[in-house]
């Protein structure tokens, strides 16, 4: 019994039910016709029960005395009674969707039917109702969770990569809790997130914070809670249903423009009691320098030597520099007196040489020091069972991850329970709860910032172990303290003193009541409440570099540093004020809290009927309401003395400074989403051959502001399909072509406008108005956005056509879908005369077109019998191609936006298009030259702010892949299963890490590319790696200009790679111990599986040099997906 | 069954009608009380600064890249600001970024934004009064009208030609006068004529003056009484209605104009630039009638290629006057941190109030907004308006009294024994200095009053006195942009020498005196000042009627 929606089998399998209904009537007639004359001949009467594979009574199964036309049908509980004529010993039992069996008749017999492989996937679960797949006209894919699941990967959304055609999953970060970038059929909005909707057991999983698709790769702490389903235990999931086109998603209307992923959790079954245990043990490999292109310490010291010769790394500049490493430390040691009066490092050439030579041989392996080979464990236990009236499934799981890096660990506990009870035969109550708690540690981080002045994306105080290992010079001594922010810095001390502790509570309570007053009609009510709270505490302890940076120059006192340190405060009201610290003691306690409460109510009715045994009709209609309240609180506790037992010690200057600078130490803000919808869908089918589906939905939201006109929107869908295999003339072909369906749909779907861009009514927001002094400040209300009475939803017309074919009794299954989408009324900028108060408005002015093809091919290549150990080889191949093009958009953007990593929207190009500055080779000084906005070859005259003349930039490609898919092979023999699964992705471009600069410091690691750098005139003919600029060159060109040149090089045609890759995602070997060995030890089933996840890239652009094409190395809390080994043990009792 | 359906329908209707979807999507406010209207009106002041574009158009700035007297060129390092080149050449500032606080598009859209705020406030007050007739919104309405009038007035000054008279200015283009909130994406409005624009401004101004009050939390950042009268003074001065200038200036200044001068500021010493800045924009200072906090990087554009240097500085803050002999003598120049903060032979002078305030948005990253606090209306400027009106009315005694107050107020901190300002001092100085260090073509003939408007005539004595008041105004409002409006009003012809190009003269009737409306606004369908492509804009000949010339 699927208790997801409390349907009886009868109502779920519409077609089955109808056939059964027809058959039953027919047989009742048949039986009454034949029973009378035959009764004289009756020798004996047997009775029995026919059960399906779930142990439930098969209603309306056909029981016929073999070789005769004499028979009966089973009743509601699967019971039957049949008289057996003399000489007949066997009965044949047939039931649609199950293998027909012939068994010896005996009294009180019990027959358990086996499902027929042909009939798998016969149901489409839309999350609201279920439909016979053969009546479905939309593009959907159903994935069995057991086959999809990646053991050792706790977040189930990651396991969808490469599994379903049309779904692209990009693991932009591998840290637990961060969501992968999932796109279904590409982008559907220019400024909106284009994220698919997650529906778990009929309830939409709202995000606690709305992190848009591009911000997922930011590495900010908030990404740790960006995955709405991180609280779901993978073992509780039964299946995924992926709804792709407008026909499939239309019942969700304006929420589902970017597709829907329906997750169904496991349910208890009547008559079977089970207890299952799953244990997963994973070990992750430490990254290795072999994979990357980082200079070793010898190469690095060579570069430093050249920098030294070119006038960098001089004593005067480095001794009190903001940041310094090897050389800075050397100068500091030369300045440090030992107690015995000697210097820590003698100022002699020999001593210096010895010091530098030591560094040269150091070859610190940061990866080895910052990463750990710990064992990550997940244990889950589930108990399920049921009687004919009640069914239950309960599970608990614990995940314990001691951490791959020195500063990451996760513990997650989940509970999932659902129970359903048939109060009467007509009334069923189902209760569900799904709860989780997560505790996680991450390295301390502030938000990523784009410096609007230089365009540089940076993060202050970044201590992400992965990016540290990539960026820290290998010549550094891991035990030594170097300088960052004018004070001592050692990564291990900092990781201990500066970290984030995250606690996430997620609970969901759900109740469903189902009432079946008459045959075929079901009324349902569903109510669910979900609460999620995430507490993100960032501890910046007293001795951390980040805290000490706020007092560098004051404590210890140093007038030079004091005058340079930007973190100090100078009182503007005091004429003679010197810079002072606002953090004289203690550290900082940053608290970010995000809370969400979500309430859903849905009332619906389903009616399924068949008229004259030919006309099958399905109706579903209902209404739903959703309210989601989000609250975010921030609090910055300055001067929190961790060392003194957590005493706040606040300096009043801090408040003075904050008032003067317009910042605050706390904030609290709310967001409210309300929506209401009415919907209906109806399907008519003639004999299951010709189907037509109509869906309409009328939906309202408060997202457009307080308006009555704009907030309601109707959406609709028309779908048709033809099941050729249901035609009578098709019968002879069945052995070869066993299944053939053609379908088409046309729909209008929509999405709410992205938050914050436009409202139907003017939006007023209160805030403090900036004034030069605190005494002149006042609270004002600002007109944030003008009202736009013409505002409407972003919309999409979609045409979808599909063919699905099954050959050789479905040993070969081929599904092909093609779609064309016309997105219109998209929110985009428009330039107005500005007389209303806004020169640039966001309105429904942009359009976009997209199209694509999706192919799924599953084959059973070899299928041998028992004598060959049931050897079986199956292959699954998915392929999807999608492309989109903005057809109308008036975006006037500057060069910086067009060339930076995530790309930018521009008319005539894909939604995220990446451009490059054309590189024109090195000049005779080794400096890079470019073609600039005026068509002139130049070193420095590149204007990153240029808006008018951007046509000189070279279009590189989209940043989202256009081709994605997976290729899996499963070999099974006896109890062994070998699974080899690869994913691939093609068509996008990746910006290489911006490593070049007009000046480098002595703490950063530089890539190996520097070996080929320009060193002597003439090298410009051999290399494209620019020279390490000398101080003289900086002086000649001006530091700003030369910085521009090197920055331009980072964003030039030289620094782009293809994002194409083929990844070996999973290799696993499983052994299922045969039942016969298990019965002795009270086990029902036992298997163990060894799996390697992400072992290697089969193919990637060589230019990437180890940079993972999926991963965005943005620091903060981002880490890539690890290579890991997982041992999984499953036991059932 | 039927009963259930009824319950269902009732539930649906119940939910829809109880305003389930009326919940605001976030913690935004709606304007339903008078108190909220007042808070809203705090944003009816434009945050853009017209000082930069007006100063760069005026004779207060020179190009250091052009040769000085000894054929030396300064500050030749690569210059990033193409937009500065355009503005200095009186060309449309097409290179200006839209987010740049000083760009034409910023001046345009932020003024209209402030106007939109005023219009929303007025609409909200209509609703409030409709609901509860006991609420008296007249004071808030006054502020809304004044703010709406003032922001249109700024647009008129920047983007239109100078006002001449009602007949002649009806031939010049205005800008759309917005009186209702915009509720659609694109609203179409004609530019109308300058005469209509001035009439609309006057209408709102008079409505505002009727109920203007001082009841604000921060009166100096709102249209208080003095600020409103000062606005009326300037408006009628530009409209050449001199009786009203005198009337409103007197209302603003009271019986003791000296009490409205910045004397405390001039008499004190300050040790840092911040101190000076805070003192200049002090809300306690009696001469600050209205302060406006703007986003402006004007200060940053003064240390490069363009600066107040050479003849521009000698004709203004570095030069001599009727009671002082060069920069060392006038009191406001004497102090180390006096009139200008920094200065060098190569780069020019910085006047104090152009100094910037930095508002951090991210202290750690050192990122934030650059602000300037603009003394929009001051006692000094209002006083000089009245002096000018007295001169135009031939009332030299009163004119001298006002000019003297200004001159004396600047001497408060000095130890020098400077002569008092007299009628003869004025007349002899301006008679003997007919060429104003070459910034204007010729002082003696610089004022093209009758050319601008045939009915507007001045005699030779008035010319000398007007030179004096215009000189004082130039000093008083330096780096605030008002000099440009004086140049426009009187048709003063000025020179700009840019790089090695030949010197250009902005003739009294050059249509470029109206700064071109922003290119994005033109692209969106607004009629430009000068239609490009039809005639080369350098060759445009002024025929006394912009419209006639535009129509070809």
mmCIF file of N, CA and C in Angstrom, chain A residues 768-849:
data_model
loop_
_atom_site.group_PDB
_atom_site.id
_atom_site.type_symbol
_atom_site.label_atom_id
_atom_site.label_comp_id
_atom_site.label_asym_id
_atom_site.label_seq_id
_atom_site.Cartn_x
_atom_site.Cartn_y
_atom_site.Cartn_z
ATOM 1 N N UNK A 768 17.593 54.135 8.256
ATOM 2 C CA UNK A 768 18.261 55.331 8.744
ATOM 3 C C UNK A 768 18.874 56.062 7.556
ATOM 4 N N UNK A 769 18.665 57.337 7.515
ATOM 5 C CA UNK A 769 19.226 58.121 6.408
ATOM 6 C C UNK A 769 20.635 58.549 6.763
ATOM 7 N N UNK A 770 21.524 58.385 5.828
ATOM 8 C CA UNK A 770 22.919 58.726 6.100
ATOM 9 C C UNK A 770 23.071 60.221 6.321
ATOM 10 N N UNK A 771 23.775 60.578 7.354
ATOM 11 C CA UNK A 771 24.146 61.969 7.642
ATOM 12 C C UNK A 771 25.573 61.930 8.178
ATOM 13 N N UNK A 772 26.295 63.051 8.037
ATOM 14 C CA UNK A 772 27.713 62.984 8.427
ATOM 15 C C UNK A 772 27.926 62.718 9.898
ATOM 16 N N UNK A 773 27.067 63.206 10.753
ATOM 17 C CA UNK A 773 27.258 62.882 12.155
ATOM 18 C C UNK A 773 26.025 62.244 12.742
ATOM 19 N N UNK A 774 26.299 61.487 13.792
ATOM 20 C CA UNK A 774 25.232 60.724 14.425
ATOM 21 C C UNK A 774 24.084 61.635 14.857
ATOM 22 N N UNK A 775 24.412 62.853 15.267
ATOM 23 C CA UNK A 775 23.369 63.732 15.802
ATOM 24 C C UNK A 775 22.416 64.222 14.716
ATOM 25 N N UNK A 776 22.818 64.111 13.457
ATOM 26 C CA UNK A 776 21.952 64.602 12.382
ATOM 27 C C UNK A 776 21.153 63.480 11.725
ATOM 28 N N UNK A 777 21.335 62.262 12.225
ATOM 29 C CA UNK A 777 20.637 61.139 11.572
ATOM 30 C C UNK A 777 19.155 61.139 11.899
ATOM 31 N N UNK A 778 18.370 60.569 11.011
ATOM 32 C CA UNK A 778 16.951 60.367 11.297
ATOM 33 C C UNK A 778 16.471 59.149 10.527
ATOM 34 N N UNK A 779 15.343 58.627 10.975
ATOM 35 C CA UNK A 779 14.766 57.489 10.277
ATOM 36 C C UNK A 779 13.891 58.017 9.155
ATOM 37 N N UNK A 780 14.070 57.476 8.004
ATOM 38 C CA UNK A 780 13.240 57.873 6.877
ATOM 39 C C UNK A 780 12.615 56.651 6.256
ATOM 40 N N UNK A 781 11.603 56.881 5.453
ATOM 41 C CA UNK A 781 11.019 55.787 4.690
ATOM 42 C C UNK A 781 11.334 56.077 3.231
ATOM 43 N N UNK A 782 11.918 55.104 2.589
ATOM 44 C CA UNK A 782 12.306 55.367 1.205
ATOM 45 C C UNK A 782 11.389 54.631 0.241
ATOM 46 N N UNK A 783 11.262 55.217 -0.912
ATOM 47 C CA UNK A 783 10.515 54.582 -1.986
ATOM 48 C C UNK A 783 11.495 53.636 -2.668
ATOM 49 N N UNK A 784 11.439 52.355 -2.289
ATOM 50 C CA UNK A 784 12.402 51.385 -2.821
ATOM 51 C C UNK A 784 12.156 51.120 -4.286
ATOM 52 N N UNK A 785 10.906 50.881 -4.603
ATOM 53 C CA UNK A 785 10.559 50.569 -5.987
ATOM 54 C C UNK A 785 9.217 51.202 -6.298
ATOM 55 N N UNK A 786 9.118 51.717 -7.500
ATOM 56 C CA UNK A 786 7.829 52.235 -7.949
ATOM 57 C C UNK A 786 6.883 51.063 -8.169
ATOM 58 N N UNK A 787 5.611 51.323 -8.041
ATOM 59 C CA UNK A 787 4.647 50.275 -8.358
ATOM 60 C C UNK A 787 4.530 50.126 -9.862
ATOM 61 N N UNK A 788 4.316 48.904 -10.287
ATOM 62 C CA UNK A 788 4.128 48.662 -11.714
ATOM 63 C C UNK A 788 2.818 47.910 -11.888
ATOM 64 N N UNK A 789 1.798 48.634 -12.278
ATOM 65 C CA UNK A 789 0.468 48.021 -12.378
ATOM 66 C C UNK A 789 0.401 47.017 -13.517
ATOM 67 N N UNK A 790 1.391 47.042 -14.402
ATOM 68 C CA UNK A 790 1.383 46.106 -15.535
ATOM 69 C C UNK A 790 2.154 44.828 -15.237
ATOM 70 N N UNK A 791 2.650 44.721 -14.018
ATOM 71 C CA UNK A 791 3.500 43.583 -13.682
ATOM 72 C C UNK A 791 2.740 42.266 -13.767
ATOM 73 N N UNK A 792 3.404 41.264 -14.256
ATOM 74 C CA UNK A 792 2.791 39.942 -14.301
ATOM 75 C C UNK A 792 3.853 38.886 -14.062
ATOM 76 N N UNK A 793 3.447 37.649 -14.084
ATOM 77 C CA UNK A 793 4.371 36.537 -13.862
ATOM 78 C C UNK A 793 5.312 36.375 -15.059
ATOM 79 N N UNK A 794 6.426 35.718 -14.841
ATOM 80 C CA UNK A 794 7.289 35.307 -15.946
ATOM 81 C C UNK A 794 6.649 34.055 -16.542
ATOM 82 N N UNK A 795 6.555 34.006 -17.861
ATOM 83 C CA UNK A 795 5.774 32.918 -18.456
ATOM 84 C C UNK A 795 6.571 32.123 -19.486
ATOM 85 N N UNK A 796 6.011 30.986 -19.792
ATOM 86 C CA UNK A 796 6.688 30.098 -20.722
ATOM 87 C C UNK A 796 5.679 29.258 -21.469
ATOM 88 N N UNK A 797 5.774 29.260 -22.797
ATOM 89 C CA UNK A 797 5.043 28.291 -23.590
ATOM 90 C C UNK A 797 6.010 27.166 -23.891
ATOM 91 N N UNK A 798 5.557 25.971 -23.754
ATOM 92 C CA UNK A 798 6.459 24.867 -24.026
ATOM 93 C C UNK A 798 5.756 23.834 -24.877
ATOM 94 N N UNK A 799 6.476 23.411 -25.910
ATOM 95 C CA UNK A 799 5.993 22.287 -26.680
ATOM 96 C C UNK A 799 6.914 21.119 -26.395
ATOM 97 N N UNK A 800 6.330 19.998 -26.077
ATOM 98 C CA UNK A 800 7.128 18.821 -25.809
ATOM 99 C C UNK A 800 6.606 17.672 -26.659
ATOM 100 N N UNK A 801 7.520 16.996 -27.328
ATOM 101 C CA UNK A 801 7.118 15.823 -28.093
ATOM 102 C C UNK A 801 7.974 14.662 -27.648
ATOM 103 N N UNK A 802 7.386 13.492 -27.524
ATOM 104 C CA UNK A 802 8.181 12.369 -27.042
ATOM 105 C C UNK A 802 7.758 11.063 -27.664
ATOM 106 N N UNK A 803 8.733 10.173 -27.761
ATOM 107 C CA UNK A 803 8.470 8.827 -28.255
ATOM 108 C C UNK A 803 9.072 7.886 -27.242
ATOM 109 N N UNK A 804 8.346 6.849 -26.865
ATOM 110 C CA UNK A 804 9.024 5.846 -26.063
ATOM 111 C C UNK A 804 8.749 4.482 -26.674
ATOM 112 N N UNK A 805 9.832 3.768 -26.845
ATOM 113 C CA UNK A 805 9.763 2.503 -27.558
ATOM 114 C C UNK A 805 10.390 1.412 -26.707
ATOM 115 N N UNK A 806 9.786 0.252 -26.750
ATOM 116 C CA UNK A 806 10.372 -0.897 -26.062
ATOM 117 C C UNK A 806 10.501 -2.034 -27.062
ATOM 118 N N UNK A 807 11.679 -2.595 -27.131
ATOM 119 C CA UNK A 807 11.933 -3.670 -28.091
ATOM 120 C C UNK A 807 12.179 -4.982 -27.360
ATOM 121 N N UNK A 808 11.903 -6.057 -28.030
ATOM 122 C CA UNK A 808 12.230 -7.402 -27.534
ATOM 123 C C UNK A 808 11.748 -7.597 -26.102
ATOM 124 N N UNK A 809 10.484 -7.526 -25.928
ATOM 125 C CA UNK A 809 9.873 -7.631 -24.606
ATOM 126 C C UNK A 809 10.533 -6.672 -23.613
ATOM 127 N N UNK A 810 10.706 -5.475 -24.112
ATOM 128 C CA UNK A 810 11.279 -4.382 -23.319
ATOM 129 C C UNK A 810 12.703 -4.634 -22.826
ATOM 130 N N UNK A 811 13.424 -5.437 -23.557
ATOM 131 C CA UNK A 811 14.842 -5.556 -23.184
ATOM 132 C C UNK A 811 15.601 -4.327 -23.632
ATOM 133 N N UNK A 812 15.062 -3.676 -24.597
ATOM 134 C CA UNK A 812 15.638 -2.388 -25.005
ATOM 135 C C UNK A 812 14.541 -1.339 -24.867
ATOM 136 N N UNK A 813 14.819 -0.351 -24.080
ATOM 137 C CA UNK A 813 13.850 0.735 -23.920
ATOM 138 C C UNK A 813 14.478 2.032 -24.359
ATOM 139 N N UNK A 814 13.766 2.730 -25.187
ATOM 140 C CA UNK A 814 14.300 3.996 -25.670
ATOM 141 C C UNK A 814 13.249 5.074 -25.448
ATOM 142 N N UNK A 815 13.661 6.128 -24.816
ATOM 143 C CA UNK A 815 12.782 7.279 -24.628
ATOM 144 C C UNK A 815 13.458 8.485 -25.234
ATOM 145 N N UNK A 816 12.749 9.173 -26.074
ATOM 146 C CA UNK A 816 13.301 10.403 -26.651
ATOM 147 C C UNK A 816 12.274 11.506 -26.445
ATOM 148 N N UNK A 817 12.735 12.602 -25.908
ATOM 149 C CA UNK A 817 11.876 13.772 -25.756
ATOM 150 C C UNK A 817 12.562 14.954 -26.389
ATOM 151 N N UNK A 818 11.780 15.786 -27.023
ATOM 152 C CA UNK A 818 12.345 17.024 -27.553
ATOM 153 C C UNK A 818 11.401 18.134 -27.154
ATOM 154 N N UNK A 819 11.961 19.276 -26.870
ATOM 155 C CA UNK A 819 11.090 20.373 -26.444
ATOM 156 C C UNK A 819 11.545 21.679 -27.049
ATOM 157 N N UNK A 820 10.600 22.560 -27.084
ATOM 158 C CA UNK A 820 10.883 23.916 -27.533
ATOM 159 C C UNK A 820 10.182 24.837 -26.560
ATOM 160 N N UNK A 821 10.921 25.805 -26.043
ATOM 161 C CA UNK A 821 10.338 26.691 -25.044
ATOM 162 C C UNK A 821 10.431 28.135 -25.488
ATOM 163 N N UNK A 822 9.372 28.822 -25.237
ATOM 164 C CA UNK A 822 9.336 30.237 -25.555
ATOM 165 C C UNK A 822 9.057 30.974 -24.242
ATOM 166 N N UNK A 823 10.102 31.496 -23.678
ATOM 167 C CA UNK A 823 9.944 32.213 -22.418
ATOM 168 C C UNK A 823 9.678 33.681 -22.701
ATOM 169 N N UNK A 824 8.654 34.202 -22.097
ATOM 170 C CA UNK A 824 8.351 35.620 -22.329
ATOM 171 C C UNK A 824 7.882 36.273 -21.039
ATOM 172 N N UNK A 825 7.698 37.562 -21.107
ATOM 173 C CA UNK A 825 7.366 38.337 -19.904
ATOM 174 C C UNK A 825 8.407 38.131 -18.814
ATOM 175 N N UNK A 826 9.631 37.841 -19.220
ATOM 176 C CA UNK A 826 10.679 37.660 -18.219
ATOM 177 C C UNK A 826 11.079 39.017 -17.663
ATOM 178 N N UNK A 827 11.477 38.986 -16.426
ATOM 179 C CA UNK A 827 11.912 40.225 -15.799
ATOM 180 C C UNK A 827 13.291 40.599 -16.346
ATOM 181 N N UNK A 828 13.367 41.796 -16.834
ATOM 182 C CA UNK A 828 14.639 42.276 -17.340
ATOM 183 C C UNK A 828 14.678 43.782 -17.175
ATOM 184 N N UNK A 829 15.862 44.361 -17.284
ATOM 185 C CA UNK A 829 15.946 45.807 -17.119
ATOM 186 C C UNK A 829 15.428 46.537 -18.351
ATOM 187 N N UNK A 830 14.811 47.646 -18.125
ATOM 188 C CA UNK A 830 14.422 48.486 -19.251
ATOM 189 C C UNK A 830 14.757 49.929 -18.902
ATOM 190 N N UNK A 831 15.226 50.636 -19.892
ATOM 191 C CA UNK A 831 15.664 52.014 -19.658
ATOM 192 C C UNK A 831 14.526 52.954 -20.011
ATOM 193 N N UNK A 832 14.067 53.680 -19.027
ATOM 194 C CA UNK A 832 12.944 54.577 -19.265
ATOM 195 C C UNK A 832 13.459 56.009 -19.257
ATOM 196 N N UNK A 833 12.550 56.929 -19.480
ATOM 197 C CA UNK A 833 12.972 58.333 -19.428
ATOM 198 C C UNK A 833 13.271 58.753 -17.998
ATOM 199 N N UNK A 834 12.909 57.926 -17.041
ATOM 200 C CA UNK A 834 13.292 58.200 -15.655
ATOM 201 C C UNK A 834 12.433 59.234 -14.964
ATOM 202 N N UNK A 835 11.434 59.771 -15.658
ATOM 203 C CA UNK A 835 10.674 60.863 -15.037
ATOM 204 C C UNK A 835 9.758 60.366 -13.924
ATOM 205 N N UNK A 836 9.541 59.048 -13.882
ATOM 206 C CA UNK A 836 8.742 58.514 -12.779
ATOM 207 C C UNK A 836 9.584 58.304 -11.540
ATOM 208 N N UNK A 837 10.912 58.449 -11.689
ATOM 209 C CA UNK A 837 11.786 58.277 -10.534
ATOM 210 C C UNK A 837 12.756 57.127 -10.670
ATOM 211 N N UNK A 838 12.614 56.332 -11.709
ATOM 212 C CA UNK A 838 13.559 55.231 -11.923
ATOM 213 C C UNK A 838 13.974 55.226 -13.389
ATOM 214 N N UNK A 839 15.258 55.340 -13.634
ATOM 215 C CA UNK A 839 15.743 55.307 -15.016
ATOM 216 C C UNK A 839 15.813 53.882 -15.521
ATOM 217 N N UNK A 840 16.218 52.987 -14.616
ATOM 218 C CA UNK A 840 16.267 51.577 -14.986
ATOM 219 C C UNK A 840 15.194 50.884 -14.174
ATOM 220 N N UNK A 841 14.296 50.236 -14.877
ATOM 221 C CA UNK A 841 13.243 49.502 -14.188
ATOM 222 C C UNK A 841 13.359 48.049 -14.561
ATOM 223 N N UNK A 842 12.931 47.206 -13.653
ATOM 224 C CA UNK A 842 12.832 45.795 -13.991
ATOM 225 C C UNK A 842 11.369 45.497 -14.266
ATOM 226 N N UNK A 843 11.097 45.068 -15.463
ATOM 227 C CA UNK A 843 9.715 44.824 -15.863
ATOM 228 C C UNK A 843 9.686 43.600 -16.763
ATOM 229 N N UNK A 844 8.470 43.203 -17.162
ATOM 230 C CA UNK A 844 8.328 42.005 -17.989
ATOM 231 C C UNK A 844 8.679 42.313 -19.435
ATOM 232 N N UNK A 845 9.939 42.537 -19.720
ATOM 233 C CA UNK A 845 10.318 42.974 -21.057
ATOM 234 C C UNK A 845 11.218 41.989 -21.798
ATOM 235 N N UNK A 846 11.768 41.022 -21.104
ATOM 236 C CA UNK A 846 12.761 40.169 -21.750
ATOM 237 C C UNK A 846 12.120 38.882 -22.279
ATOM 238 N N UNK A 847 12.749 38.316 -23.291
ATOM 239 C CA UNK A 847 12.278 37.033 -23.816
ATOM 240 C C UNK A 847 13.470 36.118 -24.039
ATOM 241 N N UNK A 848 13.184 34.857 -24.115
ATOM 242 C CA UNK A 848 14.244 33.872 -24.248
ATOM 243 C C UNK A 848 13.643 32.659 -24.952
ATOM 244 N N UNK A 849 14.460 31.987 -25.708
ATOM 245 C CA UNK A 849 13.987 30.758 -26.336
ATOM 246 C C UNK A 849 14.944 29.646 -25.939
#
